[in-house]
mmCIF file of C-alpha atoms and ligand atoms in Angstrom:
data_model
loop_
_atom_site.group_PDB
_atom_site.id
_atom_site.type_symbol
_atom_site.label_atom_id
_atom_site.label_comp_id
_atom_site.label_asym_id
_atom_site.label_seq_id
_atom_site.Cartn_x
_atom_site.Cartn_y
_atom_site.Cartn_z
ATOM 1 C CA MET I 1 -17.709 78.184 147.711
ATOM 2 C CA ALA I 2 -14.997 79.473 145.387
ATOM 3 C CA PHE I 3 -12.506 78.536 148.044
ATOM 4 C CA GLY I 4 -13.952 75.055 148.215
ATOM 5 C CA LEU I 5 -13.764 74.576 144.456
ATOM 6 C CA ARG I 6 -10.157 75.719 144.335
ATOM 7 C CA ILE I 7 -9.336 73.017 146.871
ATOM 8 C CA LEU I 8 -11.334 70.431 144.999
ATOM 9 C CA ALA I 9 -10.092 71.002 141.454
ATOM 10 C CA PRO I 10 -6.495 69.775 141.808
ATOM 11 C CA SER I 11 -7.644 66.696 143.667
ATOM 12 C CA LEU I 12 -10.132 65.514 141.042
ATOM 13 C CA PRO I 13 -7.765 62.963 139.460
ATOM 14 C CA LEU I 14 -7.022 61.697 142.935
ATOM 15 C CA MET I 15 -10.707 61.299 143.747
ATOM 16 C CA LEU I 16 -11.263 59.522 140.469
ATOM 17 C CA ALA I 17 -8.454 57.095 141.239
ATOM 18 C CA LEU I 18 -9.938 56.554 144.675
ATOM 19 C CA CYS I 19 -13.367 55.771 143.220
ATOM 20 C CA ILE I 20 -11.898 53.276 140.795
ATOM 21 C CA SER I 21 -9.921 51.508 143.486
ATOM 22 C CA LEU I 22 -12.953 51.434 145.795
ATOM 23 C CA SER I 23 -15.120 49.906 143.086
ATOM 24 C CA GLN I 24 -12.741 46.933 142.939
ATOM 25 C CA ALA I 25 -14.027 45.059 145.947
ATOM 26 C CA LYS I 26 -11.302 43.493 147.997
ATOM 27 C CA ILE I 27 -11.190 39.742 147.714
ATOM 28 C CA GLU I 28 -11.353 37.901 150.994
ATOM 29 C CA ILE I 29 -9.621 34.534 151.106
ATOM 30 C CA LEU I 30 -10.421 32.088 153.868
ATOM 31 C CA VAL I 31 -7.166 30.569 155.060
ATOM 32 C CA GLY I 32 -7.068 26.865 154.293
ATOM 33 C CA GLY I 33 -9.923 27.002 151.801
ATOM 34 C CA LYS I 34 -13.425 25.873 152.704
ATOM 35 C CA GLN I 35 -12.909 22.859 154.953
ATOM 36 C CA ILE I 36 -9.780 23.655 156.877
ATOM 37 C CA VAL I 37 -9.759 26.235 159.604
ATOM 38 C CA TRP I 38 -6.776 27.566 161.553
ATOM 39 C CA GLU I 39 -6.053 24.522 163.684
ATOM 40 C CA ILE I 40 -3.413 21.802 163.676
ATOM 41 C CA PRO I 41 -3.704 20.311 160.172
ATOM 42 C CA PRO I 42 -3.818 16.578 159.409
ATOM 43 C CA SER I 43 -0.286 16.773 158.013
ATOM 44 C CA ASN I 44 2.549 19.237 158.334
ATOM 45 C CA ASN I 45 2.267 20.876 154.960
ATOM 46 C CA THR I 46 -1.495 20.940 154.424
ATOM 47 C CA LEU I 47 -1.707 24.714 154.712
ATOM 48 C CA ASN I 48 1.237 25.406 152.441
ATOM 49 C CA LEU I 49 -0.113 22.991 149.809
ATOM 50 C CA TRP I 50 -3.303 25.027 149.892
ATOM 51 C CA ALA I 51 -1.308 28.258 149.632
ATOM 52 C CA GLU I 52 0.606 26.941 146.608
ATOM 53 C CA ARG I 53 -2.669 26.277 144.810
ATOM 54 C CA THR I 54 -4.003 29.713 145.611
ATOM 55 C CA ARG I 55 -3.143 33.000 143.935
ATOM 56 C CA PHE I 56 -2.681 35.967 146.219
ATOM 57 C CA LYS I 57 -2.624 39.557 144.989
ATOM 58 C CA VAL I 58 -1.738 42.797 146.699
ATOM 59 C CA GLY I 59 -4.891 44.095 148.412
ATOM 60 C CA ASP I 60 -6.414 40.656 148.993
ATOM 61 C CA VAL I 61 -7.551 40.063 152.548
ATOM 62 C CA LEU I 62 -6.731 36.843 154.368
ATOM 63 C CA VAL I 63 -9.373 35.630 156.803
ATOM 64 C CA TRP I 64 -8.687 33.246 159.655
ATOM 65 C CA LYS I 65 -11.399 31.438 161.581
ATOM 66 C CA TYR I 66 -10.422 29.670 164.768
ATOM 67 C CA ASP I 67 -11.282 28.972 168.362
ATOM 68 C CA LEU I 68 -10.026 32.074 170.157
ATOM 69 C CA ASN I 69 -9.551 30.115 173.376
ATOM 70 C CA ALA I 70 -7.198 27.673 171.679
ATOM 71 C CA GLU I 71 -5.482 29.569 168.885
ATOM 72 C CA SER I 72 -3.991 32.818 167.753
ATOM 73 C CA VAL I 73 -2.393 34.058 164.551
ATOM 74 C CA LEU I 74 1.076 35.552 164.531
ATOM 75 C CA GLN I 75 2.651 37.257 161.566
ATOM 76 C CA VAL I 76 6.362 36.605 161.894
ATOM 77 C CA THR I 77 9.629 37.033 160.030
ATOM 78 C CA GLU I 78 10.885 34.171 157.874
ATOM 79 C CA LYS I 79 13.375 33.368 160.609
ATOM 80 C CA GLY I 80 10.579 33.311 163.174
ATOM 81 C CA TYR I 81 8.655 31.000 160.850
ATOM 82 C CA ASP I 82 11.571 28.596 160.402
ATOM 83 C CA ARG I 83 12.107 28.371 164.157
ATOM 84 C CA CYS I 84 8.438 28.530 165.177
ATOM 85 C CA ASN I 85 9.454 31.454 167.334
ATOM 86 C CA THR I 86 6.397 33.034 168.944
ATOM 87 C CA SER I 87 8.264 35.475 171.162
ATOM 88 C CA ASN I 88 8.502 38.564 168.962
ATOM 89 C CA PRO I 89 5.805 38.593 166.259
ATOM 90 C CA ILE I 90 5.317 41.413 163.750
ATOM 91 C CA LYS I 91 1.580 41.262 164.419
ATOM 92 C CA GLN I 92 -0.518 39.222 166.795
ATOM 93 C CA HIS I 93 -4.224 38.420 166.592
ATOM 94 C CA LYS I 94 -6.385 36.373 168.930
ATOM 95 C CA ASP I 95 -9.953 37.438 168.246
ATOM 96 C CA GLY I 96 -11.074 34.170 166.596
ATOM 97 C CA PHE I 97 -11.881 35.931 163.340
ATOM 98 C CA THR I 98 -8.849 37.690 161.971
ATOM 99 C CA LYS I 99 -8.629 39.674 158.775
ATOM 100 C CA MET I 100 -5.311 40.866 157.427
ATOM 101 C CA GLU I 101 -4.756 42.749 154.195
ATOM 102 C CA LEU I 102 -1.790 41.681 152.071
ATOM 103 C CA GLU I 103 -0.401 45.157 151.631
ATOM 104 C CA HIS I 104 2.627 44.434 149.491
ATOM 105 C CA SER I 105 4.034 41.768 147.208
ATOM 106 C CA GLY I 106 6.402 39.091 148.466
ATOM 107 C CA PRO I 107 6.200 36.467 151.185
ATOM 108 C CA PHE I 108 4.132 36.716 154.367
ATOM 109 C CA SER I 109 4.782 34.199 157.145
ATOM 110 C CA PHE I 110 2.249 33.181 159.770
ATOM 111 C CA ILE I 111 2.439 30.755 162.673
ATOM 112 C CA SER I 112 0.179 29.726 165.527
ATOM 113 C CA GLY I 113 0.841 31.549 168.778
ATOM 114 C CA THR I 114 -0.094 28.480 170.795
ATOM 115 C CA GLN I 115 2.817 26.596 172.304
ATOM 116 C CA GLY I 116 3.767 23.579 170.166
ATOM 117 C CA HIS I 117 1.187 24.085 167.416
ATOM 118 C CA CYS I 118 3.529 25.638 164.848
ATOM 119 C CA GLU I 119 5.817 22.621 165.276
ATOM 120 C CA LYS I 120 2.832 20.419 164.486
ATOM 121 C CA GLY I 121 2.234 22.160 161.196
ATOM 122 C CA LEU I 122 0.078 25.163 162.032
ATOM 123 C CA LYS I 123 2.069 27.590 159.932
ATOM 124 C CA LEU I 124 1.668 29.216 156.575
ATOM 125 C CA ILE I 125 3.680 31.122 153.990
ATOM 126 C CA VAL I 126 1.768 33.160 151.459
ATOM 127 C CA VAL I 127 3.555 34.647 148.467
ATOM 128 C CA VAL I 128 1.788 37.725 147.140
ATOM 129 C CA HIS I 129 1.985 38.645 143.458
ATOM 130 C CA SER I 130 1.995 42.251 142.384
ATOM 131 C CA GLU I 131 0.403 42.073 138.908
ATOM 132 C CA ALA I 132 -2.962 43.720 138.435
ATOM 133 C CA ARG I 133 -5.933 41.414 138.639
HETATM 134 C C1 NAG Q 1 5.287 17.327 161.700
HETATM 135 O O1 NAG Q 1 6.652 17.617 161.848
HETATM 136 C C2 NAG Q 1 7.141 17.422 163.160
HETATM 137 C C3 NAG Q 1 8.559 17.913 163.233
HETATM 138 O O2 NAG Q 1 9.219 17.820 162.000
HETATM 139 C C4 NAG Q 1 6.994 15.952 163.518
HETATM 140 O O3 NAG Q 1 7.455 15.719 164.824
HETATM 141 C C5 NAG Q 1 5.528 15.566 163.429
HETATM 142 O O4 NAG Q 1 5.379 14.182 163.674
HETATM 143 C C6 NAG Q 1 4.960 15.896 162.058
HETATM 144 N N1 NAG Q 1 3.528 15.690 162.076
HETATM 145 C C7 NAG Q 1 2.884 15.072 161.100
HETATM 146 C C8 NAG Q 1 1.405 14.902 161.295
HETATM 147 O O5 NAG Q 1 3.427 14.683 160.068
HETATM 148 C C1 NAG Q 2 13.066 34.045 169.328
HETATM 149 O O1 NAG Q 2 12.993 35.436 169.084
HETATM 150 C C2 NAG Q 2 13.504 36.208 170.142
HETATM 151 C C3 NAG Q 2 13.248 37.658 169.823
HETATM 152 O O2 NAG Q 2 13.470 37.970 168.481
HETATM 153 C C4 NAG Q 2 14.993 35.899 170.323
HETATM 154 O O3 NAG Q 2 15.505 36.669 171.380
HETATM 155 C C5 NAG Q 2 15.155 34.413 170.602
HETATM 156 O O4 NAG Q 2 16.529 34.110 170.683
HETATM 157 C C6 NAG Q 2 14.497 33.596 169.531
HETATM 158 N N1 NAG Q 2 14.534 32.175 169.882
HETATM 159 C C7 NAG Q 2 14.952 31.231 169.026
HETATM 160 C C8 NAG Q 2 14.891 29.825 169.519
HETATM 161 O O5 NAG Q 2 15.347 31.488 167.901
#
C-alpha cells in the first residue's frame, strides 16, 4: 500500500492533466462536410474549398466514408500530392470508414489510392492550427 502510494504521488499532476485532456472530447470531422463523401468530386477543387472553410485543430479526427471496393485513402507527402503519386504513401487505409487523428499542426495531404481518381480531383490538403480550442 505504502509502496503504491509512493508511486502514485509524483504522478498526480500527470493524472490530472490526463483527466482534463480526456474530458475534452475529440472532435470528429467528416471529410467533405455532410453531403460529399470520399469519391470523385463534381469539380477539381471541391474538397479543398471545403477544407478552406473548415477549421482544423490538433487532436481533431478526420473521418472518411467511402465505398471500400472503389476507394482508398492515402496520406502522402506534399510532393506525392502534387504528382498524385500513389506508390509510396505515408499511410494507407481501405476499410471504407477511416478515422485519422491530426496529431500535429501544419499541412496534411491526402489522395485517393485508386488509379486516376486523384487526377480527377479526389485529393485534399488540410492545414491544422495549433492554438487551443
Ligand atoms: C480536373 O483536372 C484535370 C487535370 O487538370 C482535368 O483533366 C479534368 O478535366 C478536371 N476535371 C474537372 C471536373 O474539372
Ligand atoms: C512516385 O514515388 C515513388 C516512390 O517515392 C518514386 O520512386 C517515383 O519516381 C514517383 N513517381 C513520380 C511520377 O513522381
